[in-house]
Short mmCIF file of C-alpha atoms and ligand atoms in Angstrom, two decimals:
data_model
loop_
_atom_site.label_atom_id
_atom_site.label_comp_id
_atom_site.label_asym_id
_atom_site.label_seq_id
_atom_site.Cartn_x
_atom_site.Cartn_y
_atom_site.Cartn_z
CA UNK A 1 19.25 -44.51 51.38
CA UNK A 2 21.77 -46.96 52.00
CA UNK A 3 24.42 -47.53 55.30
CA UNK A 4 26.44 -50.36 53.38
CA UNK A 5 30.03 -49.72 53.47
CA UNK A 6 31.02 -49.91 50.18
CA UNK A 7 34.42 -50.14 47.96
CA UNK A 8 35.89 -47.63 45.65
CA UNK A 9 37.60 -47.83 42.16
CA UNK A 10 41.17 -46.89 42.04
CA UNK A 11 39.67 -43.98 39.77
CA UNK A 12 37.38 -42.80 42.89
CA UNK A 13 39.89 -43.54 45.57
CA UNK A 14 42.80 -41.25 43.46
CA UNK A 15 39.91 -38.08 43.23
CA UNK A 16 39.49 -39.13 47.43
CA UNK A 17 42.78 -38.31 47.91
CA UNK A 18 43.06 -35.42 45.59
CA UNK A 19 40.14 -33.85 46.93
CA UNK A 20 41.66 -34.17 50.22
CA UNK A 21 44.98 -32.86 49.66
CA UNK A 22 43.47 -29.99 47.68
CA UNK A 23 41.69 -29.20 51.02
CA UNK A 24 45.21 -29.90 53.10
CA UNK A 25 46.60 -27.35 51.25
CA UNK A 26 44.55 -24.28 51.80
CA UNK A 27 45.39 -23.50 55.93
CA UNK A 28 43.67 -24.01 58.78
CA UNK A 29 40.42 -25.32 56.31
CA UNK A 30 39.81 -28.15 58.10
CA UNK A 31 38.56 -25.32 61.15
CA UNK A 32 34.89 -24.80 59.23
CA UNK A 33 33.90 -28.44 59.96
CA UNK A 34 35.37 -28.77 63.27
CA UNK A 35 33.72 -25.57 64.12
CA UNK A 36 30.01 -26.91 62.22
CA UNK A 37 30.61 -30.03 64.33
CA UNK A 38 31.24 -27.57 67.32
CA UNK A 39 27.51 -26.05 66.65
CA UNK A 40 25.70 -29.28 66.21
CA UNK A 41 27.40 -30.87 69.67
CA UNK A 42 26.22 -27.43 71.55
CA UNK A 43 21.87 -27.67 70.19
CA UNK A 44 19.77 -28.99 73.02
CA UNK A 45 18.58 -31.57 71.10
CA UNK A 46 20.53 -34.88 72.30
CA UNK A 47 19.90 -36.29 68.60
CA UNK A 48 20.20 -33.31 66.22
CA UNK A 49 18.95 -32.97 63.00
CA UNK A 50 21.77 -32.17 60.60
CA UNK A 51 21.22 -31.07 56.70
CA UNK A 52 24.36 -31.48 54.87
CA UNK A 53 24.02 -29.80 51.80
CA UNK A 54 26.47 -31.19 48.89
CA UNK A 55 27.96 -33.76 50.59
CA UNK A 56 30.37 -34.85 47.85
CA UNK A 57 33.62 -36.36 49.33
CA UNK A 58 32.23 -36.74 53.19
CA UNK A 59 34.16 -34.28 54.24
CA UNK A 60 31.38 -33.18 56.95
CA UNK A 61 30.36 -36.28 57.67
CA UNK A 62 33.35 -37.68 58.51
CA UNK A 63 33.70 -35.10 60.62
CA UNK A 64 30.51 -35.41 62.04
CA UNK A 65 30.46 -38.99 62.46
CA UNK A 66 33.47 -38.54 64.77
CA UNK A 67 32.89 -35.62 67.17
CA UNK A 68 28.70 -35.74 67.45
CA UNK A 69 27.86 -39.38 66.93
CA UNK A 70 23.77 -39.19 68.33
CA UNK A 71 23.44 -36.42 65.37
CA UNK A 72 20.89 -37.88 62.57
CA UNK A 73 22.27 -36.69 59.42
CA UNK A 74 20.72 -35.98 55.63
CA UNK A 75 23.25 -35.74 53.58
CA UNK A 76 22.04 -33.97 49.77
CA UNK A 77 24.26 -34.16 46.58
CA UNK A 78 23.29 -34.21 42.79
CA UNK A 79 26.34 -36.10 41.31
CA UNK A 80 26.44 -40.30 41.66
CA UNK A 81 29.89 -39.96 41.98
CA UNK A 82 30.78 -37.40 44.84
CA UNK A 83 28.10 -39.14 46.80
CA UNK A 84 29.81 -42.32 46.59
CA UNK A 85 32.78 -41.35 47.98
CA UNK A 86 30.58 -39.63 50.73
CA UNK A 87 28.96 -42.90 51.29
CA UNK A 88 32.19 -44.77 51.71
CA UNK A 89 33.73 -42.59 54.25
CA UNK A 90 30.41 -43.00 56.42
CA UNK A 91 30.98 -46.46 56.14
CA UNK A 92 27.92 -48.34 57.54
CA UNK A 93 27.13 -45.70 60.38
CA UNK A 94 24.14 -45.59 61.07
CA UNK A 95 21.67 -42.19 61.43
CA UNK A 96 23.08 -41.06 58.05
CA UNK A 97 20.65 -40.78 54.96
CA UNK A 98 21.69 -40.28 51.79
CA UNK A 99 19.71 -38.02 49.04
CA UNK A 100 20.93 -37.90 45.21
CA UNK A 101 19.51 -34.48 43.90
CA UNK A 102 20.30 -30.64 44.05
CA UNK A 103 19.32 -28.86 47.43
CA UNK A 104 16.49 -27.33 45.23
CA UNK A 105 14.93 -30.17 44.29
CA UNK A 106 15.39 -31.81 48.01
CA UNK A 107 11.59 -33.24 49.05
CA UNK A 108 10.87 -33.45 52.16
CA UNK A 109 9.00 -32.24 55.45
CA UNK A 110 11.75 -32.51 57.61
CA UNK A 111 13.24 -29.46 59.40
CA UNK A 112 16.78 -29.36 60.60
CA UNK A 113 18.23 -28.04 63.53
CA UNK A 114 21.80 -27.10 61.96
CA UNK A 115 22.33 -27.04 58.03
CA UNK A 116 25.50 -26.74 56.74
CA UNK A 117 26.57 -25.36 52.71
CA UNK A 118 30.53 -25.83 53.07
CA UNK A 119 31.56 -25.15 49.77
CA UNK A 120 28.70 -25.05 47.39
CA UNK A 121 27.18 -22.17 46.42
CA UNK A 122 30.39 -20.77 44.87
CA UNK A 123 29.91 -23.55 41.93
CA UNK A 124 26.51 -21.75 40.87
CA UNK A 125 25.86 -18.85 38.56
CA UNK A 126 24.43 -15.84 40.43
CA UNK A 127 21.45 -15.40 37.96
CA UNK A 128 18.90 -16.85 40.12
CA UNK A 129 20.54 -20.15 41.03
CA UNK A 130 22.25 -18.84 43.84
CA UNK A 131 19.36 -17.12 45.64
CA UNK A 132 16.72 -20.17 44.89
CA UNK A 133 19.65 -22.51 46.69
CA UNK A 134 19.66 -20.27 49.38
CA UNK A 135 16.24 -20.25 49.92
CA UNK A 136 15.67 -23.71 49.99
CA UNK A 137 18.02 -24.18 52.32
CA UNK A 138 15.87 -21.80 54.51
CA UNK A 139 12.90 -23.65 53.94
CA UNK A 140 14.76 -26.80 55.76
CA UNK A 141 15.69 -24.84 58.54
CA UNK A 142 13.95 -25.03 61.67
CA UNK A 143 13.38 -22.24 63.87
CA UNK A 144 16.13 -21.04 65.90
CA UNK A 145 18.39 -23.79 63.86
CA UNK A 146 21.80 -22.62 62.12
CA UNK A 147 23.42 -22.19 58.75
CA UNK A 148 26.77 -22.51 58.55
CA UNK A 149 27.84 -21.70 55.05
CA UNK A 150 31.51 -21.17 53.25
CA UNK A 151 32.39 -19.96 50.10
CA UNK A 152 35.02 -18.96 47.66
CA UNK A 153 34.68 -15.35 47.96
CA UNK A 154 36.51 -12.48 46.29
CA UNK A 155 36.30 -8.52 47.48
CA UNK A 156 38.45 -7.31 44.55
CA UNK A 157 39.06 -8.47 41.52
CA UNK A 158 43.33 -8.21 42.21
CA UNK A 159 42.54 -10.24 45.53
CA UNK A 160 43.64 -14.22 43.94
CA UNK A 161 46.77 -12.55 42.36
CA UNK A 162 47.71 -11.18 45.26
CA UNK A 163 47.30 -13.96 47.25
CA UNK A 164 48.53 -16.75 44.94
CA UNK A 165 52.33 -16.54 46.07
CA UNK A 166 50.63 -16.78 49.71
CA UNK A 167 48.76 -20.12 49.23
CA UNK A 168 52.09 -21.33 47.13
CA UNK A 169 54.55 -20.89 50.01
CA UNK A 170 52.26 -22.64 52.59
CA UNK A 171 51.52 -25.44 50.15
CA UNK A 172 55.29 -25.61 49.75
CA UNK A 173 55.79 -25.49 53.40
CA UNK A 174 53.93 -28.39 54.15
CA UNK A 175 54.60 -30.07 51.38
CA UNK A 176 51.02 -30.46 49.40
CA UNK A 177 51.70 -32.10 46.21
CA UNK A 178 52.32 -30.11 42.96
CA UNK A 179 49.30 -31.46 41.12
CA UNK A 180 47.12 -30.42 44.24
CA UNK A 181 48.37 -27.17 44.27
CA UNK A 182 47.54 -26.65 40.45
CA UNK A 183 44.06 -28.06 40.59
CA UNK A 184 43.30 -25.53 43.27
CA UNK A 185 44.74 -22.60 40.92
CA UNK A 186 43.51 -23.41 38.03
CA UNK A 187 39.97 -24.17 39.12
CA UNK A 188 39.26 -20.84 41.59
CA UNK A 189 39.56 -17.94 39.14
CA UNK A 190 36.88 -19.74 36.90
CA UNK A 191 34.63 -20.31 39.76
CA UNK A 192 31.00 -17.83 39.88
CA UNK A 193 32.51 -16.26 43.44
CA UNK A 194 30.83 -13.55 44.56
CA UNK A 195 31.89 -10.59 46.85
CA UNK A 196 31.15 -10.59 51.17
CA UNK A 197 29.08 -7.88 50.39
CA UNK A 198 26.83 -10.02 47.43
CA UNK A 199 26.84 -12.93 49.79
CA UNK A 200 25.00 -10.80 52.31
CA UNK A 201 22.63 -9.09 50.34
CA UNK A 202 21.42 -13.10 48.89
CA UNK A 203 21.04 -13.83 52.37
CA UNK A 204 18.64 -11.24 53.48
CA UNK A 205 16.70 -11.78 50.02
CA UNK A 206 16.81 -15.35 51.05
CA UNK A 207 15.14 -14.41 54.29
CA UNK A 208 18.30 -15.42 56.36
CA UNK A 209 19.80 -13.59 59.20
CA UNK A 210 23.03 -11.66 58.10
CA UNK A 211 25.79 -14.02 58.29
CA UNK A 212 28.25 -13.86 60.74
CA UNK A 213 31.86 -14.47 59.35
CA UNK A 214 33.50 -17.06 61.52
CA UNK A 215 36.53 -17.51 59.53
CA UNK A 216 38.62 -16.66 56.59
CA UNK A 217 42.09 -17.99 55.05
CA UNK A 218 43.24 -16.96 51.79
CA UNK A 219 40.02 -16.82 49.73
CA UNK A 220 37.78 -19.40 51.55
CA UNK A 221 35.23 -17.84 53.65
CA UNK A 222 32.95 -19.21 56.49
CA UNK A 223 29.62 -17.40 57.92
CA UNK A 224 26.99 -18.61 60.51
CA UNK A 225 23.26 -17.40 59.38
CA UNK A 226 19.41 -18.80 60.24
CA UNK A 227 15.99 -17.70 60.03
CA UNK A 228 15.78 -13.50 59.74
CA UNK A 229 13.83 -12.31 62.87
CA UNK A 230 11.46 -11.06 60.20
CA UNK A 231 11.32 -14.30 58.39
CA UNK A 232 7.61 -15.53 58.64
CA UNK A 233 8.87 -19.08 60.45
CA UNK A 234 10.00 -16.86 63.75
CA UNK A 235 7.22 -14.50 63.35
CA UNK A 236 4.43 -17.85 63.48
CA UNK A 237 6.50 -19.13 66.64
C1 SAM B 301 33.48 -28.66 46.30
S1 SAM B 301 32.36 -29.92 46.72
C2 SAM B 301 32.25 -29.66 48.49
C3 SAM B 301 31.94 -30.95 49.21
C4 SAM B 301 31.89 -30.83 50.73
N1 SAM B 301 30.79 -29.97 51.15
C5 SAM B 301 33.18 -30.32 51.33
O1 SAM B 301 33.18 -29.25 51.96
O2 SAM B 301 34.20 -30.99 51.17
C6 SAM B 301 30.77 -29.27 46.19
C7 SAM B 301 29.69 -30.32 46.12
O3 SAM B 301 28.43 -29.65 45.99
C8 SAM B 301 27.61 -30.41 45.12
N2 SAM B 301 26.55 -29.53 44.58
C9 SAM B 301 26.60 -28.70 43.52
N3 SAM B 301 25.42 -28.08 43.34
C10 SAM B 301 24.60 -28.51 44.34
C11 SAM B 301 23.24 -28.22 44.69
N4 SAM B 301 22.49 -27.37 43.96
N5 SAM B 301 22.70 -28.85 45.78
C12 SAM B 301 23.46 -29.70 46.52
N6 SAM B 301 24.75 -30.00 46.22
C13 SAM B 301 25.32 -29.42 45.14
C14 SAM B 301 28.60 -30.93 44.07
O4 SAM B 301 28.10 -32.03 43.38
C15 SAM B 301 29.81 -31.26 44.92
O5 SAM B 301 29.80 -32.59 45.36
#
């Protein structure tokens, strides 16, 4: 765990800024974690519990930090690097605790009252890896607490062609940069997305609700889930 507020390469601060511009390019994005945010201010609890699930970049907890301030955060991520940056835009708040490690592998007792998966599960295979991510996540969840997950998700296979001239004329439009805009093209079509329809039928083997999709531009994807009613932490309540 560590709070210290601490300085970044040139290296780390360049893939900062790329990261972020990739995300200032897609519209309206930066909705999911002012909506997550939204969620956590609204639970009873005056100190939530938040589990943020690959917290590479801080995007969340930036976020976070800003509009719920009493939340305690956990903040999970399996690559050093990503959770540096994370680590430097929390700065030396305190209530944030920092975990290197996949979701999967994620010790601990704790439950959380909102979890959040912005952005994760499209980087895994769907030959197991998805589902057992899933369910750990649901393992972490308290009862009656939220999942707010987003994805890269495709319905058709034509759907990124057909959208591609889309995402270029808004990136255009507001001016993203050009190496941004590639990065984003050439990295979605080789990403393990999965269909709306896939993404549901993981989260009732996962023993989640069915997710509720609270958002969508271009092919990003955002759904609010928890516990199934039949999942065996309600049914104990
Ligand atoms: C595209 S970034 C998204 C970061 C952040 N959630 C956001 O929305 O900006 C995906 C992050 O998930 C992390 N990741 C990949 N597999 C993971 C796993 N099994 N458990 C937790 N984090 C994982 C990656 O290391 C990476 O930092």
């Amino acid at each position: 765990m560590t709070t210290e507020r601490q300085g970044l390469h040139d290296e780390e601060s360049g893939r900062l800024a790329m990261y972020r511009e990739i995300q200032r390019s897609i519209p309206g994005l930066d909705t999911i974690y002012r909506l997550a945010a939204a969620l956590i201010a609204a639970h009873a609890s005056p100190a939530p519990r938040v589990l943020v699930v690959g917290a590479g970049g801080g995007r969340e907890i930036e976020t976070f930090l800003a509009d719920v301030p009493a939340a305690s955060i956990t903040a999970v991520d399996p690559s050093a690097g990503n959770l540096a940056l994370a680590r430097h835009v929390a700065g030396n708040a305190n209530g944030v605790h920092f975990v290197e490690g996949r979701m999967e592998d994620l010790h601990t007792d704790a439950e959380f009252d909102v979890a959040t998966s912005l952005l994760v599960m499209h980087q895994l295979p769907d030959d197991g890896a998805k589902l057992s991510y899933l369910c750990a996540i649901r393992d972490r969840l308290g009862v009656g607490g939220a999942l707010v997950h987003a994805d890269v998700c495709f319905d058709d296979p034509d759907e990124f062609e057909r959208l591609v001239p889309i995402y270029q004329a808004y990136a255009r439009h507001i001016g993203a940069s050009a190496e941004a805009t590639q990065l984003e093209l050439g990295t979605i079509p080789a990403l393990p997305a999965v269909s709306s329809d896939r993404i549901r039928a993981l989260f009732e083997q996962a023993g989640l609700a069915s997710p509720r999709e609270v958002f969508r531009s271009l092919w990003y994807r955002c759904w609010v889930s928890g516990h199934a009613p039949t999942s065996s932490k309600v049914l104990l309540k």
